[in-house]
């Protein structure tokens, strides 16, 4: 209730006045500047007279108002707390309503209601405000709980309050008891304790009071992770428990429709270890190359016998010995490459429990180092002495226990002896090549090969080459010709040149490498040579000077693949004809004859004519080989399984054309493994049985005008020994070899009676009518690829190599459907 005191001159608070309030003549509020007072219901009485007084500030004398009679009456006569239903089950909706009785308000809009629940532990003699805890406020006369829990059970009251939250009246308390739908679950474990590898069953038990157990759902958790989501089954089973499944387990029960969920207490499950993590032990340690090695996989079994366990061993991830009852692995002669990471594993085959040891690195100590092939002098001059030394450093044995051997292109030069040197007292150019050496310990079966060393035997000195410009070997009187002495890059800096004609010195120690004849006379004809102060004398070059009237001019040298131009020189007019071995050749272009991409067939004697009157002298043209027929060379030889293999397509360019680029291609079993490229080497990394086969190579010029094939080289990869006892494999291999031998014998006996086909009409090649086979010899049959070469290849060289065949080789059975097979009879010369 609010009471205010008004004066004619001032309303509200007047700065110069003070006000006071009296009730039934007794002062209720002393003089102050406030002229309005708020009176709580506790300060009112049922009947009272109120007056107010006013006076000037801090001065005596006051004036009082007329008395006002105020009669106080009850606003609400009664309040009742009602619940929505008599029986409320866990999960139901709880609704409490606060109903007013005897209200003097026209409506209850000016009232609000508070709901309270008794606070546990306070005596009922305490005031109502202390006994009950205010529940969350509600703007209406209803308090709702959508899904009640057991903890909502208790004593409740409500109160009607004014806008300033003063309580007008309290209801009588009511007690609400909410029965439990189902009890808090309890997790049971069977068996307990549990052993690693055995089966385990978890049961989530609960007692349902108001619902059927079939309405409930169960879930299981391990260390906070869900093992089995909510389902109708109250059990979770694991058939082979692992050690790492130890931890804290719990279960949960829910009623999906009423959203009631309860969790069990945490249950700690410890899985008992069946056997300990294995430990790999090595004996001896450290271990030396060639020694015996024993690996032991140790473990301690807790709940099973060691005889029930199986053991396995691994090296760098590869299985050495599969699971067996033996906890040991033995290698009787370890190699250096057996160093690596080893581990073992233990398993119980019935339960599937398996454990691995930590990785142990085993380093096999080297008995002696990989040998190094040393050359007494390099480069080596033809005719000098050569000494090869196979050097090695022995770590655990004396050098006197070792043996040494030497090889050239894989062929044995000197077998195993105690000497680590091999000597050649006068080396020749053909001794150039790839050399290796080997060291072995004969009793411990340890053998090592050096890196391949290429030894090049050179001539006593560099030999220069004389060339002509213009490049004509015969000229007419009065012509000019320049001779050039080319020694390449091996002659050193600023050489001095000497020139010879017909083996007699013309001039000596000149600084220029050219000799020019400005006006040729017949006396200039002869052979010319040059020499530097550090080289041999060049090959002689012939220069022929004639009076004519007609000569055939040709280059000094002609090489395979060159474009050859010959000129019928000096006489003009008339029709020009060229002859080779007295047979006309062409086509001609005026006074010149051009031949593109020459080969060996161009070699011959040439001349030319002008009309029927003039004939030139004969000129012999010999086509030189541009490069030699290639050879396959293998490094290392023989290659070992798992090693890197390098195959070289070796050929030699003519010294005068040493700068000519060549392209190389490689084949295995007739299939291309690398197309043509500038590299003469083909590398195979980590060789295996799949790299066995017949290798060949081809060399050609970039334009393809010259192409040559090597002969076929069979390469077999030597298997890498792993020191495993082949108790079954070796007898089986012997049986297979015996079967193959019998089969080959029968096959040869059968096809040896087959005669070659008589109908050769499809080959397009006439056969000689003269028998070419001796009575005591059988013909040799060879398959030849026919057909034109590819368009970009102008020339192809090949031949039939029968040197590797026996004198008697049976013919294959006839195949009339294959027209590309040509049967030839090749007889050795007598």
PDB file of N, CA and C in Angstrom, residues 665-747:
ATOM      1  N   UNK A 665      69.908 -50.415 -78.898  1.00  0.00           N
ATOM      2  CA  UNK A 665      68.656 -51.034 -78.444  1.00  0.00           C
ATOM      3  C   UNK A 665      68.987 -52.417 -77.891  1.00  0.00           C
ATOM      4  N   UNK A 666      68.117 -52.904 -76.958  1.00  0.00           N
ATOM      5  CA  UNK A 666      68.372 -54.184 -76.296  1.00  0.00           C
ATOM      6  C   UNK A 666      67.136 -55.074 -76.402  1.00  0.00           C
ATOM      7  N   UNK A 667      67.408 -56.410 -76.472  1.00  0.00           N
ATOM      8  CA  UNK A 667      66.338 -57.389 -76.647  1.00  0.00           C
ATOM      9  C   UNK A 667      66.586 -58.566 -75.707  1.00  0.00           C
ATOM     10  N   UNK A 668      65.487 -59.163 -75.232  1.00  0.00           N
ATOM     11  CA  UNK A 668      65.572 -60.401 -74.466  1.00  0.00           C
ATOM     12  C   UNK A 668      64.547 -61.368 -75.039  1.00  0.00           C
ATOM     13  N   UNK A 669      65.038 -62.529 -75.390  1.00  0.00           N
ATOM     14  CA  UNK A 669      64.197 -63.570 -75.999  1.00  0.00           C
ATOM     15  C   UNK A 669      63.438 -63.024 -77.214  1.00  0.00           C
ATOM     16  N   UNK A 670      64.099 -62.122 -77.963  1.00  0.00           N
ATOM     17  CA  UNK A 670      63.505 -61.571 -79.171  1.00  0.00           C
ATOM     18  C   UNK A 670      62.576 -60.408 -78.941  1.00  0.00           C
ATOM     19  N   UNK A 671      62.293 -60.049 -77.687  1.00  0.00           N
ATOM     20  CA  UNK A 671      61.393 -58.948 -77.376  1.00  0.00           C
ATOM     21  C   UNK A 671      62.201 -57.710 -76.996  1.00  0.00           C
ATOM     22  N   UNK A 672      61.743 -56.554 -77.465  1.00  0.00           N
ATOM     23  CA  UNK A 672      62.443 -55.303 -77.173  1.00  0.00           C
ATOM     24  C   UNK A 672      62.238 -54.934 -75.701  1.00  0.00           C
ATOM     25  N   UNK A 673      63.352 -54.717 -74.993  1.00  0.00           N
ATOM     26  CA  UNK A 673      63.268 -54.266 -73.604  1.00  0.00           C
ATOM     27  C   UNK A 673      63.691 -52.812 -73.472  1.00  0.00           C
ATOM     28  N   UNK A 674      64.407 -52.279 -74.485  1.00  0.00           N
ATOM     29  CA  UNK A 674      64.693 -50.850 -74.513  1.00  0.00           C
ATOM     30  C   UNK A 674      64.860 -50.407 -75.950  1.00  0.00           C
ATOM     31  N   UNK A 675      64.112 -49.362 -76.317  1.00  0.00           N
ATOM     32  CA  UNK A 675      64.198 -48.832 -77.677  1.00  0.00           C
ATOM     33  C   UNK A 675      65.548 -48.142 -77.879  1.00  0.00           C
ATOM     34  N   UNK A 676      65.814 -47.728 -79.109  1.00  0.00           N
ATOM     35  CA  UNK A 676      67.085 -47.094 -79.439  1.00  0.00           C
ATOM     36  C   UNK A 676      67.281 -45.805 -78.649  1.00  0.00           C
ATOM     37  N   UNK A 677      68.478 -45.663 -78.036  1.00  0.00           N
ATOM     38  CA  UNK A 677      68.848 -44.449 -77.313  1.00  0.00           C
ATOM     39  C   UNK A 677      70.361 -44.314 -77.385  1.00  0.00           C
ATOM     40  N   UNK A 678      70.876 -43.203 -76.842  1.00  0.00           N
ATOM     41  CA  UNK A 678      72.309 -42.936 -76.921  1.00  0.00           C
ATOM     42  C   UNK A 678      73.130 -43.758 -75.936  1.00  0.00           C
ATOM     43  N   UNK A 679      72.471 -44.342 -74.933  1.00  0.00           N
ATOM     44  CA  UNK A 679      73.206 -45.098 -73.919  1.00  0.00           C
ATOM     45  C   UNK A 679      73.503 -46.507 -74.417  1.00  0.00           C
ATOM     46  N   UNK A 680      74.763 -46.910 -74.299  1.00  0.00           N
ATOM     47  CA  UNK A 680      75.162 -48.254 -74.704  1.00  0.00           C
ATOM     48  C   UNK A 680      74.984 -49.264 -73.584  1.00  0.00           C
ATOM     49  N   UNK A 681      74.432 -48.820 -72.451  1.00  0.00           N
ATOM     50  CA  UNK A 681      74.263 -49.699 -71.291  1.00  0.00           C
ATOM     51  C   UNK A 681      72.789 -49.867 -70.971  1.00  0.00           C
ATOM     52  N   UNK A 682      72.432 -51.067 -70.561  1.00  0.00           N
ATOM     53  CA  UNK A 682      71.077 -51.387 -70.099  1.00  0.00           C
ATOM     54  C   UNK A 682      71.196 -52.000 -68.709  1.00  0.00           C
ATOM     55  N   UNK A 683      70.531 -51.386 -67.758  1.00  0.00           N
ATOM     56  CA  UNK A 683      70.670 -51.815 -66.368  1.00  0.00           C
ATOM     57  C   UNK A 683      69.415 -52.529 -65.884  1.00  0.00           C
ATOM     58  N   UNK A 684      69.630 -53.620 -65.147  1.00  0.00           N
ATOM     59  CA  UNK A 684      68.547 -54.385 -64.519  1.00  0.00           C
ATOM     60  C   UNK A 684      68.803 -54.331 -63.026  1.00  0.00           C
ATOM     61  N   UNK A 685      67.850 -53.774 -62.276  1.00  0.00           N
ATOM     62  CA  UNK A 685      68.022 -53.609 -60.838  1.00  0.00           C
ATOM     63  C   UNK A 685      67.373 -54.772 -60.099  1.00  0.00           C
ATOM     64  N   UNK A 686      68.097 -55.266 -59.112  1.00  0.00           N
ATOM     65  CA  UNK A 686      67.624 -56.366 -58.261  1.00  0.00           C
ATOM     66  C   UNK A 686      67.165 -57.541 -59.118  1.00  0.00           C
ATOM     67  N   UNK A 687      68.110 -58.191 -59.761  1.00  0.00           N
ATOM     68  CA  UNK A 687      67.798 -59.261 -60.702  1.00  0.00           C
ATOM     69  C   UNK A 687      67.145 -60.449 -60.015  1.00  0.00           C
ATOM     70  N   UNK A 688      66.308 -61.135 -60.772  1.00  0.00           N
ATOM     71  CA  UNK A 688      65.638 -62.337 -60.286  1.00  0.00           C
ATOM     72  C   UNK A 688      65.536 -63.354 -61.403  1.00  0.00           C
ATOM     73  N   UNK A 689      64.910 -64.504 -61.131  1.00  0.00           N
ATOM     74  CA  UNK A 689      64.780 -65.540 -62.168  1.00  0.00           C
ATOM     75  C   UNK A 689      64.083 -65.043 -63.434  1.00  0.00           C
ATOM     76  N   UNK A 690      63.218 -64.040 -63.302  1.00  0.00           N
ATOM     77  CA  UNK A 690      62.529 -63.519 -64.479  1.00  0.00           C
ATOM     78  C   UNK A 690      63.435 -62.793 -65.444  1.00  0.00           C
ATOM     79  N   UNK A 691      64.683 -62.503 -65.027  1.00  0.00           N
ATOM     80  CA  UNK A 691      65.623 -61.810 -65.889  1.00  0.00           C
ATOM     81  C   UNK A 691      66.522 -62.778 -66.656  1.00  0.00           C
ATOM     82  N   UNK A 692      66.337 -64.091 -66.480  1.00  0.00           N
ATOM     83  CA  UNK A 692      67.082 -65.070 -67.269  1.00  0.00           C
ATOM     84  C   UNK A 692      66.658 -64.949 -68.734  1.00  0.00           C
ATOM     85  N   UNK A 693      67.540 -65.318 -69.631  1.00  0.00           N
ATOM     86  CA  UNK A 693      67.121 -65.385 -71.031  1.00  0.00           C
ATOM     87  C   UNK A 693      68.253 -65.091 -71.989  1.00  0.00           C
ATOM     88  N   UNK A 694      67.865 -65.016 -73.283  1.00  0.00           N
ATOM     89  CA  UNK A 694      68.808 -64.748 -74.363  1.00  0.00           C
ATOM     90  C   UNK A 694      68.791 -63.264 -74.679  1.00  0.00           C
ATOM     91  N   UNK A 695      69.909 -62.602 -74.451  1.00  0.00           N
ATOM     92  CA  UNK A 695      70.022 -61.167 -74.656  1.00  0.00           C
ATOM     93  C   UNK A 695      70.756 -60.880 -75.960  1.00  0.00           C
ATOM     94  N   UNK A 696      70.350 -59.816 -76.634  1.00  0.00           N
ATOM     95  CA  UNK A 696      71.050 -59.330 -77.820  1.00  0.00           C
ATOM     96  C   UNK A 696      70.847 -57.824 -77.879  1.00  0.00           C
ATOM     97  N   UNK A 697      71.609 -57.178 -78.745  1.00  0.00           N
ATOM     98  CA  UNK A 697      71.487 -55.737 -78.882  1.00  0.00           C
ATOM     99  C   UNK A 697      71.681 -55.365 -80.338  1.00  0.00           C
ATOM    100  N   UNK A 698      71.292 -54.135 -80.672  1.00  0.00           N
ATOM    101  CA  UNK A 698      71.451 -53.600 -82.027  1.00  0.00           C
ATOM    102  C   UNK A 698      72.043 -52.208 -81.916  1.00  0.00           C
ATOM    103  N   UNK A 699      72.875 -51.860 -82.914  1.00  0.00           N
ATOM    104  CA  UNK A 699      73.487 -50.535 -82.988  1.00  0.00           C
ATOM    105  C   UNK A 699      73.177 -49.964 -84.367  1.00  0.00           C
ATOM    106  N   UNK A 700      72.805 -48.682 -84.376  1.00  0.00           N
ATOM    107  CA  UNK A 700      72.564 -48.030 -85.655  1.00  0.00           C
ATOM    108  C   UNK A 700      72.937 -46.562 -85.560  1.00  0.00           C
ATOM    109  N   UNK A 701      73.114 -45.968 -86.729  1.00  0.00           N
ATOM    110  CA  UNK A 701      73.343 -44.532 -86.812  1.00  0.00           C
ATOM    111  C   UNK A 701      72.012 -43.810 -86.618  1.00  0.00           C
ATOM    112  N   UNK A 702      72.050 -42.516 -86.267  1.00  0.00           N
ATOM    113  CA  UNK A 702      70.777 -41.789 -86.063  1.00  0.00           C
ATOM    114  C   UNK A 702      69.861 -41.819 -87.263  1.00  0.00           C
ATOM    115  N   UNK A 703      70.419 -41.841 -88.467  1.00  0.00           N
ATOM    116  CA  UNK A 703      69.570 -41.879 -89.667  1.00  0.00           C
ATOM    117  C   UNK A 703      69.112 -43.284 -90.012  1.00  0.00           C
ATOM    118  N   UNK A 704      69.701 -44.290 -89.366  1.00  0.00           N
ATOM    119  CA  UNK A 704      69.314 -45.665 -89.628  1.00  0.00           C
ATOM    120  C   UNK A 704      69.946 -46.253 -90.862  1.00  0.00           C
ATOM    121  N   UNK A 705      70.916 -45.566 -91.451  1.00  0.00           N
ATOM    122  CA  UNK A 705      71.528 -46.088 -92.663  1.00  0.00           C
ATOM    123  C   UNK A 705      72.432 -47.275 -92.400  1.00  0.00           C
ATOM    124  N   UNK A 706      72.965 -47.375 -91.175  1.00  0.00           N
ATOM    125  CA  UNK A 706      73.798 -48.516 -90.805  1.00  0.00           C
ATOM    126  C   UNK A 706      73.225 -49.117 -89.530  1.00  0.00           C
ATOM    127  N   UNK A 707      72.930 -50.411 -89.559  1.00  0.00           N
ATOM    128  CA  UNK A 707      72.385 -51.109 -88.402  1.00  0.00           C
ATOM    129  C   UNK A 707      73.030 -52.482 -88.315  1.00  0.00           C
ATOM    130  N   UNK A 708      73.505 -52.853 -87.122  1.00  0.00           N
ATOM    131  CA  UNK A 708      74.144 -54.151 -86.938  1.00  0.00           C
ATOM    132  C   UNK A 708      73.625 -54.791 -85.659  1.00  0.00           C
ATOM    133  N   UNK A 709      73.474 -56.119 -85.691  1.00  0.00           N
ATOM    134  CA  UNK A 709      72.977 -56.890 -84.566  1.00  0.00           C
ATOM    135  C   UNK A 709      74.108 -57.691 -83.945  1.00  0.00           C
ATOM    136  N   UNK A 710      74.029 -57.827 -82.617  1.00  0.00           N
ATOM    137  CA  UNK A 710      74.993 -58.687 -81.928  1.00  0.00           C
ATOM    138  C   UNK A 710      74.528 -60.134 -82.010  1.00  0.00           C
ATOM    139  N   UNK A 711      75.391 -61.049 -81.647  1.00  0.00           N
ATOM    140  CA  UNK A 711      74.964 -62.431 -81.476  1.00  0.00           C
ATOM    141  C   UNK A 711      74.225 -62.552 -80.153  1.00  0.00           C
ATOM    142  N   UNK A 712      73.510 -63.647 -79.969  1.00  0.00           N
ATOM    143  CA  UNK A 712      72.702 -63.862 -78.762  1.00  0.00           C
ATOM    144  C   UNK A 712      73.591 -64.385 -77.632  1.00  0.00           C
ATOM    145  N   UNK A 713      73.436 -63.785 -76.458  1.00  0.00           N
ATOM    146  CA  UNK A 713      74.169 -64.213 -75.262  1.00  0.00           C
ATOM    147  C   UNK A 713      73.169 -64.677 -74.216  1.00  0.00           C
ATOM    148  N   UNK A 714      73.312 -65.919 -73.762  1.00  0.00           N
ATOM    149  CA  UNK A 714      72.407 -66.442 -72.742  1.00  0.00           C
ATOM    150  C   UNK A 714      72.920 -66.030 -71.365  1.00  0.00           C
ATOM    151  N   UNK A 715      72.039 -65.398 -70.579  1.00  0.00           N
ATOM    152  CA  UNK A 715      72.390 -64.939 -69.236  1.00  0.00           C
ATOM    153  C   UNK A 715      71.534 -65.691 -68.235  1.00  0.00           C
ATOM    154  N   UNK A 716      72.182 -66.326 -67.270  1.00  0.00           N
ATOM    155  CA  UNK A 716      71.492 -67.051 -66.206  1.00  0.00           C
ATOM    156  C   UNK A 716      71.855 -66.416 -64.874  1.00  0.00           C
ATOM    157  N   UNK A 717      70.808 -66.082 -64.088  1.00  0.00           N
ATOM    158  CA  UNK A 717      71.017 -65.438 -62.792  1.00  0.00           C
ATOM    159  C   UNK A 717      71.307 -66.499 -61.748  1.00  0.00           C
ATOM    160  N   UNK A 718      72.397 -66.344 -61.008  1.00  0.00           N
ATOM    161  CA  UNK A 718      72.742 -67.291 -59.953  1.00  0.00           C
ATOM    162  C   UNK A 718      71.881 -67.026 -58.735  1.00  0.00           C
ATOM    163  N   UNK A 719      71.173 -68.076 -58.263  1.00  0.00           N
ATOM    164  CA  UNK A 719      70.271 -67.924 -57.126  1.00  0.00           C
ATOM    165  C   UNK A 719      71.051 -67.593 -55.874  1.00  0.00           C
ATOM    166  N   UNK A 720      70.412 -66.764 -55.003  1.00  0.00           N
ATOM    167  CA  UNK A 720      71.030 -66.371 -53.738  1.00  0.00           C
ATOM    168  C   UNK A 720      70.750 -67.421 -52.678  1.00  0.00           C
ATOM    169  N   UNK A 721      71.808 -67.887 -52.040  1.00  0.00           N
ATOM    170  CA  UNK A 721      71.664 -68.934 -51.012  1.00  0.00           C
ATOM    171  C   UNK A 721      71.141 -68.343 -49.723  1.00  0.00           C
ATOM    172  N   UNK A 722      70.168 -68.967 -49.122  1.00  0.00           N
ATOM    173  CA  UNK A 722      69.620 -68.513 -47.840  1.00  0.00           C
ATOM    174  C   UNK A 722      69.931 -69.491 -46.720  1.00  0.00           C
ATOM    175  N   UNK A 723      70.805 -70.488 -46.997  1.00  0.00           N
ATOM    176  CA  UNK A 723      71.248 -71.432 -45.976  1.00  0.00           C
ATOM    177  C   UNK A 723      70.084 -72.172 -45.338  1.00  0.00           C
ATOM    178  N   UNK A 724      69.115 -72.531 -46.164  1.00  0.00           N
ATOM    179  CA  UNK A 724      67.979 -73.304 -45.653  1.00  0.00           C
ATOM    180  C   UNK A 724      68.136 -74.736 -46.119  1.00  0.00           C
ATOM    181  N   UNK A 725      67.944 -75.670 -45.231  1.00  0.00           N
ATOM    182  CA  UNK A 725      68.108 -77.087 -45.544  1.00  0.00           C
ATOM    183  C   UNK A 725      66.957 -77.541 -46.424  1.00  0.00           C
ATOM    184  N   UNK A 726      67.269 -77.924 -47.680  1.00  0.00           N
ATOM    185  CA  UNK A 726      66.229 -78.336 -48.633  1.00  0.00           C
ATOM    186  C   UNK A 726      66.087 -79.848 -48.571  1.00  0.00           C
ATOM    187  N   UNK A 727      65.537 -80.319 -47.495  1.00  0.00           N
ATOM    188  CA  UNK A 727      65.450 -81.756 -47.294  1.00  0.00           C
ATOM    189  C   UNK A 727      64.484 -82.413 -48.270  1.00  0.00           C
ATOM    190  N   UNK A 728      63.473 -81.669 -48.734  1.00  0.00           N
ATOM    191  CA  UNK A 728      62.502 -82.235 -49.665  1.00  0.00           C
ATOM    192  C   UNK A 728      62.788 -81.764 -51.084  1.00  0.00           C
ATOM    193  N   UNK A 729      63.238 -80.492 -51.208  1.00  0.00           N
ATOM    194  CA  UNK A 729      63.408 -79.886 -52.531  1.00  0.00           C
ATOM    195  C   UNK A 729      64.448 -80.572 -53.381  1.00  0.00           C
ATOM    196  N   UNK A 730      65.593 -80.959 -52.793  1.00  0.00           N
ATOM    197  CA  UNK A 730      66.670 -81.550 -53.588  1.00  0.00           C
ATOM    198  C   UNK A 730      66.282 -82.902 -54.183  1.00  0.00           C
ATOM    199  N   UNK A 731      65.725 -83.838 -53.410  1.00  0.00           N
ATOM    200  CA  UNK A 731      65.272 -85.092 -54.039  1.00  0.00           C
ATOM    201  C   UNK A 731      64.222 -84.865 -55.113  1.00  0.00           C
ATOM    202  N   UNK A 732      63.302 -83.910 -54.858  1.00  0.00           N
ATOM    203  CA  UNK A 732      62.270 -83.631 -55.840  1.00  0.00           C
ATOM    204  C   UNK A 732      62.888 -83.075 -57.119  1.00  0.00           C
ATOM    205  N   UNK A 733      63.882 -82.190 -56.991  1.00  0.00           N
ATOM    206  CA  UNK A 733      64.552 -81.635 -58.159  1.00  0.00           C
ATOM    207  C   UNK A 733      65.239 -82.720 -58.974  1.00  0.00           C
ATOM    208  N   UNK A 734      65.865 -83.699 -58.268  1.00  0.00           N
ATOM    209  CA  UNK A 734      66.534 -84.798 -58.974  1.00  0.00           C
ATOM    210  C   UNK A 734      65.524 -85.620 -59.786  1.00  0.00           C
ATOM    211  N   UNK A 735      64.342 -85.859 -59.212  1.00  0.00           N
ATOM    212  CA  UNK A 735      63.301 -86.626 -59.915  1.00  0.00           C
ATOM    213  C   UNK A 735      62.844 -85.873 -61.153  1.00  0.00           C
ATOM    214  N   UNK A 736      62.657 -84.526 -61.009  1.00  0.00           N
ATOM    215  CA  UNK A 736      62.190 -83.726 -62.144  1.00  0.00           C
ATOM    216  C   UNK A 736      63.223 -83.750 -63.268  1.00  0.00           C
ATOM    217  N   UNK A 737      64.515 -83.621 -62.911  1.00  0.00           N
ATOM    218  CA  UNK A 737      65.576 -83.643 -63.926  1.00  0.00           C
ATOM    219  C   UNK A 737      65.584 -84.985 -64.668  1.00  0.00           C
ATOM    220  N   UNK A 738      65.389 -86.072 -63.917  1.00  0.00           N
ATOM    221  CA  UNK A 738      65.364 -87.400 -64.541  1.00  0.00           C
ATOM    222  C   UNK A 738      64.216 -87.516 -65.525  1.00  0.00           C
ATOM    223  N   UNK A 739      63.026 -86.996 -65.136  1.00  0.00           N
ATOM    224  CA  UNK A 739      61.851 -87.060 -66.015  1.00  0.00           C
ATOM    225  C   UNK A 739      62.108 -86.254 -67.289  1.00  0.00           C
ATOM    226  N   UNK A 740      62.692 -85.053 -67.119  1.00  0.00           N
ATOM    227  CA  UNK A 740      62.963 -84.196 -68.282  1.00  0.00           C
ATOM    228  C   UNK A 740      63.956 -84.879 -69.220  1.00  0.00           C
ATOM    229  N   UNK A 741      64.995 -85.505 -68.633  1.00  0.00           N
ATOM    230  CA  UNK A 741      66.003 -86.171 -69.459  1.00  0.00           C
ATOM    231  C   UNK A 741      65.381 -87.286 -70.296  1.00  0.00           C
ATOM    232  N   UNK A 742      64.503 -88.079 -69.664  1.00  0.00           N
ATOM    233  CA  UNK A 742      63.841 -89.167 -70.400  1.00  0.00           C
ATOM    234  C   UNK A 742      62.962 -88.590 -71.508  1.00  0.00           C
ATOM    235  N   UNK A 743      62.245 -87.473 -71.171  1.00  0.00           N
ATOM    236  CA  UNK A 743      61.374 -86.866 -72.177  1.00  0.00           C
ATOM    237  C   UNK A 743      62.153 -86.329 -73.361  1.00  0.00           C
ATOM    238  N   UNK A 744      63.298 -85.685 -73.088  1.00  0.00           N
ATOM    239  CA  UNK A 744      64.122 -85.151 -74.184  1.00  0.00           C
ATOM    240  C   UNK A 744      64.641 -86.281 -75.062  1.00  0.00           C
ATOM    241  N   UNK A 745      65.065 -87.379 -74.434  1.00  0.00           N
ATOM    242  CA  UNK A 745      65.587 -88.507 -75.201  1.00  0.00           C
ATOM    243  C   UNK A 745      64.524 -89.044 -76.161  1.00  0.00           C
ATOM    244  N   UNK A 746      63.278 -89.241 -75.629  1.00  0.00           N
ATOM    245  CA  UNK A 746      62.211 -89.771 -76.475  1.00  0.00           C
ATOM    246  C   UNK A 746      61.850 -88.786 -77.585  1.00  0.00           C
ATOM    247  N   UNK A 747      61.849 -87.495 -77.226  1.00  0.00           N
ATOM    248  CA  UNK A 747      61.480 -86.474 -78.211  1.00  0.00           C
ATOM    249  C   UNK A 747      62.507 -86.427 -79.345  1.00  0.00           C
TER     250      UNK A 747
END
